[in-house]
C-alpha positions as a Markdown table, in Angstrom:
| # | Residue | x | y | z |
|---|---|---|---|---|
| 1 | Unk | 36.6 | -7.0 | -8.1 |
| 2 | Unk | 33.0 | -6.9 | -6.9 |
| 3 | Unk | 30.1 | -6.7 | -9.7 |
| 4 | Unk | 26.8 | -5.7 | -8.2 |
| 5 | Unk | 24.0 | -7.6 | -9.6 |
| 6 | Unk | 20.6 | -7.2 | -9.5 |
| 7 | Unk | 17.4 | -8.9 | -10.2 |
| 8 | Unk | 13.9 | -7.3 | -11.4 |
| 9 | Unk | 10.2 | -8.4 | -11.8 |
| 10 | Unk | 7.2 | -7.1 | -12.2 |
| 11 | Unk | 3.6 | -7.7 | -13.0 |
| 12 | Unk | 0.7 | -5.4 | -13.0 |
| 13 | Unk | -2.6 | -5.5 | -14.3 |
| 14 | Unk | -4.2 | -4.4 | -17.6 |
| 15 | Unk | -7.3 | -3.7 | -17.6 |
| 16 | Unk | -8.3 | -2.5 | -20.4 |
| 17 | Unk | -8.8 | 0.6 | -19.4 |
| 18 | Unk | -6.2 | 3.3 | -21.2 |
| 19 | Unk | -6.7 | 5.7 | -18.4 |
| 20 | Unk | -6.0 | 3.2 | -15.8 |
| 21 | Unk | -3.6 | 1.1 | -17.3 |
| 22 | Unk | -1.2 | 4.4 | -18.3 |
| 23 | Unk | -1.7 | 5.2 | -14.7 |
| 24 | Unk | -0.5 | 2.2 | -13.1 |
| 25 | Unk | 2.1 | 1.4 | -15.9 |
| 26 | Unk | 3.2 | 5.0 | -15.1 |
| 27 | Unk | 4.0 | 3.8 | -11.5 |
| 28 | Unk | 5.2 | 1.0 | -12.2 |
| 29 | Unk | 8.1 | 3.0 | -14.4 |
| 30 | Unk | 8.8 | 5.4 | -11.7 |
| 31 | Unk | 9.0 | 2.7 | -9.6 |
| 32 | Unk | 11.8 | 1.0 | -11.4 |
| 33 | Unk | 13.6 | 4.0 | -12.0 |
| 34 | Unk | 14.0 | 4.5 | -8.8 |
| 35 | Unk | 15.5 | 1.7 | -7.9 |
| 36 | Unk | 17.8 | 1.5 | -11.2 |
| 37 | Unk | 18.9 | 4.9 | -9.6 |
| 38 | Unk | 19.3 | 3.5 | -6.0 |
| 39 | Unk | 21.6 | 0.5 | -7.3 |
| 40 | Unk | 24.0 | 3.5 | -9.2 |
| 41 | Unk | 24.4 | 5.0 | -6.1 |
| 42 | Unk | 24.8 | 1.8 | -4.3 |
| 43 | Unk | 28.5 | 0.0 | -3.0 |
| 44 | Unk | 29.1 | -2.5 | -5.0 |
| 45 | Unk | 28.8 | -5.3 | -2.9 |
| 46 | Unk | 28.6 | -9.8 | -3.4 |
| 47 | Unk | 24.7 | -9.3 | -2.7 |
| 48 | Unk | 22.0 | -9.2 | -5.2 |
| 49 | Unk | 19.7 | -6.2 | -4.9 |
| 50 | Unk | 16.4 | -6.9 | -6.5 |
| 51 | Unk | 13.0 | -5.3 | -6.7 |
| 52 | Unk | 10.3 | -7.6 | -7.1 |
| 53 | Unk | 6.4 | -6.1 | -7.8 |
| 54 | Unk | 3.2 | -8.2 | -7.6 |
| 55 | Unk | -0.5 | -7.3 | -7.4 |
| 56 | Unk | -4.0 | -8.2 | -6.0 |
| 57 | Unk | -7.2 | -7.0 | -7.4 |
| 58 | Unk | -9.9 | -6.3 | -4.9 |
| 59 | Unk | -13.9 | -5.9 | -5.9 |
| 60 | Unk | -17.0 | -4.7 | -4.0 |
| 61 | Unk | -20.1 | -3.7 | -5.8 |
| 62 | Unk | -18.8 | -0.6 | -7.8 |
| 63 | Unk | -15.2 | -0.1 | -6.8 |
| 64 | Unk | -12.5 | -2.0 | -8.0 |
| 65 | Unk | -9.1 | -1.8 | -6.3 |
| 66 | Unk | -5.5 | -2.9 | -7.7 |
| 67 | Unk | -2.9 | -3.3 | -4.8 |
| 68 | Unk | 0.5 | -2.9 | -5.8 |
| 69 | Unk | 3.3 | -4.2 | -3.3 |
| 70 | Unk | 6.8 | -3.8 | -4.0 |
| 71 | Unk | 9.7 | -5.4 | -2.3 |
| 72 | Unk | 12.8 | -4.1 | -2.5 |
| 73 | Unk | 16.1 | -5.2 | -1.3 |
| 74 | Unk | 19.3 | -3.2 | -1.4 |
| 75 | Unk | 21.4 | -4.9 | 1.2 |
| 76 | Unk | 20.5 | -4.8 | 5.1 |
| 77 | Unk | 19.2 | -7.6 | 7.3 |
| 78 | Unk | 15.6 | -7.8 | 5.1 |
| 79 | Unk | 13.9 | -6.8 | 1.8 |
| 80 | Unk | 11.5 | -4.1 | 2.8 |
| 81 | Unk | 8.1 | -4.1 | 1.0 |
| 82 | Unk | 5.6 | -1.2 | 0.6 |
| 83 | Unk | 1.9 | -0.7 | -1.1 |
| 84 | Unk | -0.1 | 1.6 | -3.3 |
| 85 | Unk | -3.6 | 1.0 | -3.7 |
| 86 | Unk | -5.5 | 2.5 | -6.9 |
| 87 | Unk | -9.4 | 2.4 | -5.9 |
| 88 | Unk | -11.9 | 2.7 | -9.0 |
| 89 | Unk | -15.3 | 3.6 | -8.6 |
| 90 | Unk | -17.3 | 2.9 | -12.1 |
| 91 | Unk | -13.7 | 3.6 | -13.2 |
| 92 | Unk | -12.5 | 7.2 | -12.0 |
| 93 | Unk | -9.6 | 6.8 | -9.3 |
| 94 | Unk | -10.8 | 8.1 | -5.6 |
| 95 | Unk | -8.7 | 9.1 | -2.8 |
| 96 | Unk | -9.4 | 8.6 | 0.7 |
| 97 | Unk | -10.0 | 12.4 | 1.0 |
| 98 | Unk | -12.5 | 11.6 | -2.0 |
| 99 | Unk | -14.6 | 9.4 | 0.3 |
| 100 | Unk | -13.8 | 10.7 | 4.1 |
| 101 | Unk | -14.7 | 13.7 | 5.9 |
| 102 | Unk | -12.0 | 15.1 | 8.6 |
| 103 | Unk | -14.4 | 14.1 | 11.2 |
| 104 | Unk | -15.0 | 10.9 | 9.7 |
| 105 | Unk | -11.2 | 10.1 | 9.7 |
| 106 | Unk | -10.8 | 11.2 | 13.3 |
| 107 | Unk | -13.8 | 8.0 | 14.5 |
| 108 | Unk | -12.0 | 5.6 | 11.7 |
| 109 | Unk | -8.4 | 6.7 | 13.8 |
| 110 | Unk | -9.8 | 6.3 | 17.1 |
| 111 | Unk | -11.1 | 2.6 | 15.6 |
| 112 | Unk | -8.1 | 1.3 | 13.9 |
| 113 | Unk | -5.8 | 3.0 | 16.9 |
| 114 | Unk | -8.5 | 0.8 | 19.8 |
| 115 | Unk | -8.6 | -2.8 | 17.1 |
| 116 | Unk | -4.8 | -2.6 | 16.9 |
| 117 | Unk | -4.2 | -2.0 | 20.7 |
| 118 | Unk | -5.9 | -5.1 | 21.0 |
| 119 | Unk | -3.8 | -7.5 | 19.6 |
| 120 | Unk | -1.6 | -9.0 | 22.2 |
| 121 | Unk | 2.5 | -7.8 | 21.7 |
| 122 | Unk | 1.2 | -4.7 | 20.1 |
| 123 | Unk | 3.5 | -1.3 | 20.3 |
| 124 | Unk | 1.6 | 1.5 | 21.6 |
| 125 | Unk | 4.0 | 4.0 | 20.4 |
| 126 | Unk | 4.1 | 2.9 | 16.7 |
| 127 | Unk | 0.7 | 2.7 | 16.7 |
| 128 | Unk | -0.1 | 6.2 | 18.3 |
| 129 | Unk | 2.3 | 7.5 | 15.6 |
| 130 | Unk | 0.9 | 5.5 | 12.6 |
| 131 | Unk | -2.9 | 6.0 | 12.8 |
| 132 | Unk | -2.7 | 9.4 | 13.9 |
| 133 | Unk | -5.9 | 11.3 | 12.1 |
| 134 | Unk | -3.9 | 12.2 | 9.1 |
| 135 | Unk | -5.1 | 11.3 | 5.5 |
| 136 | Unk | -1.7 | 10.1 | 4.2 |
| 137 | Unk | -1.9 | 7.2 | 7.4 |
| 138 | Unk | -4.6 | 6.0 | 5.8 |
| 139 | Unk | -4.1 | 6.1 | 2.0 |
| 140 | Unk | -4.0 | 2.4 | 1.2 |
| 141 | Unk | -7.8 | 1.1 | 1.4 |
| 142 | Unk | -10.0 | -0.9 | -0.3 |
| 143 | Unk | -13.8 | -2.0 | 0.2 |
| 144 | Unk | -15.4 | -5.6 | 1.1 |
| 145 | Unk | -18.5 | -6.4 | 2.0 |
| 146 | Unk | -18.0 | -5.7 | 5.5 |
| 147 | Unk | -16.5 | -2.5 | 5.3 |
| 148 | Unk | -13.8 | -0.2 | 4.3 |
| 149 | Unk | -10.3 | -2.1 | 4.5 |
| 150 | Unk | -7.3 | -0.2 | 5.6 |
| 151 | Unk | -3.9 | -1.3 | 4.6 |
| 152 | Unk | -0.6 | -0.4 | 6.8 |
| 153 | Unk | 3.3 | -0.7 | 5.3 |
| 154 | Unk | 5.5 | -2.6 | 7.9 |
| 155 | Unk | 6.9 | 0.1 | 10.2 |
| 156 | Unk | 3.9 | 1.6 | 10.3 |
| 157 | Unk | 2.0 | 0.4 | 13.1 |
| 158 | Unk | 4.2 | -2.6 | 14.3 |
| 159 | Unk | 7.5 | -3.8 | 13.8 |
| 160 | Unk | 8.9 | -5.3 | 10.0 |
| 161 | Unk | 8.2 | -8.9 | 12.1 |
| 162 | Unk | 4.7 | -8.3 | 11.8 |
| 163 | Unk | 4.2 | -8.2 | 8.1 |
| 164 | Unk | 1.4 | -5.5 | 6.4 |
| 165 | Unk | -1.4 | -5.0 | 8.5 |
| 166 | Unk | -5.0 | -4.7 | 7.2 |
| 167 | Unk | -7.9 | -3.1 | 9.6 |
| 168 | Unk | -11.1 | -3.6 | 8.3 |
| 169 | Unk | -13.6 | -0.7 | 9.4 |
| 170 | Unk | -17.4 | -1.6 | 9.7 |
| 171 | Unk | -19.8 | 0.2 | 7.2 |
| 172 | Unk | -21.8 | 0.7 | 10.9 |
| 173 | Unk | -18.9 | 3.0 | 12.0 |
| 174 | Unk | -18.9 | 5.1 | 8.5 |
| 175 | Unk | -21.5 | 7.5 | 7.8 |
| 176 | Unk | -22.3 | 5.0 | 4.2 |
């Protein structure tokens, strides 16, 4: 008989912060609960599935950005990773929407869509798709001192092979 197993960990930060930390800690449990449900549904199978979550803390001036990335595997040829960013300025959570206009996403899609067609081996199609001028394509962002960073899940703009992408945006292309 086949037992699936399964491995789990996580880190995340605290801050110090109730609001923040109950926030993130929330996600983090929904998170996990989701993949304690995926492995019920699962085939029991000589595999381990696991679910591993790690961070990064990124700072610029007044905004302070946790990125989560969680890597989950359930069987397949690879583990498949995705990201959340939670970006603090002077501690209340912004959204891209928060911080760009429409017309302002439109130039930062036209941008990221030109910088990635760059890149030698790069697939027009999943970028065309991927940094279409829609505020959930660019959800995952963070600022540095040379502009807004924009972070893309693997599938998202180029194949698993190429890892998460980050696009940084020059402050000389924003209206800020």
């Amino acid at each position: 008989m086949n037992l699936q197993s399964f491995y789990v960990k996580y880190e995340y930060p605290m801050t110090g912060d109730i609001q923040i930390d109950n926030e993130i800690k929330m996600n983090i449990d929904n998170r996990l609960n989701n993949f304690y449900s995926e492995i019920e549904l699962g085939t029991p199978n000589e595999q381990e599935y696991s679910l591993e979550i790690t961070y990064d803390k990124k700072e610029y001036k007044e905004y302070v950005t946790y990125i989560l990335y969680t890597t989950v595997y359930l069987g397949g040829a690879h583990p498949n990773t995705t990201i959340e960013t939670f970006t603090y300025k002077n501690g209340k959570r912004i959204e891209i929407m928060d911080v760009i206009s429409k017309e302002e996403l439109s130039k930062i899609s036209n941008y990221v869509k030109k910088e990635l067609l760059s890149h030698p081996g790069s697939v027009s199609d999943m970028i065309e798709e991927g940094t279409v001028s829609d505020y959930p394509n660019y959800r995952n962002f963070y600022y540095n001192d040379r502009g807004l960073v924009f972070i893309f899940e693997q599938y998202q703009v180029a194949p698993y092979s190429s890892g998460i992408i980050e696009v940084i945006v020059p402050y000389s292309i924003l209206n800020f």
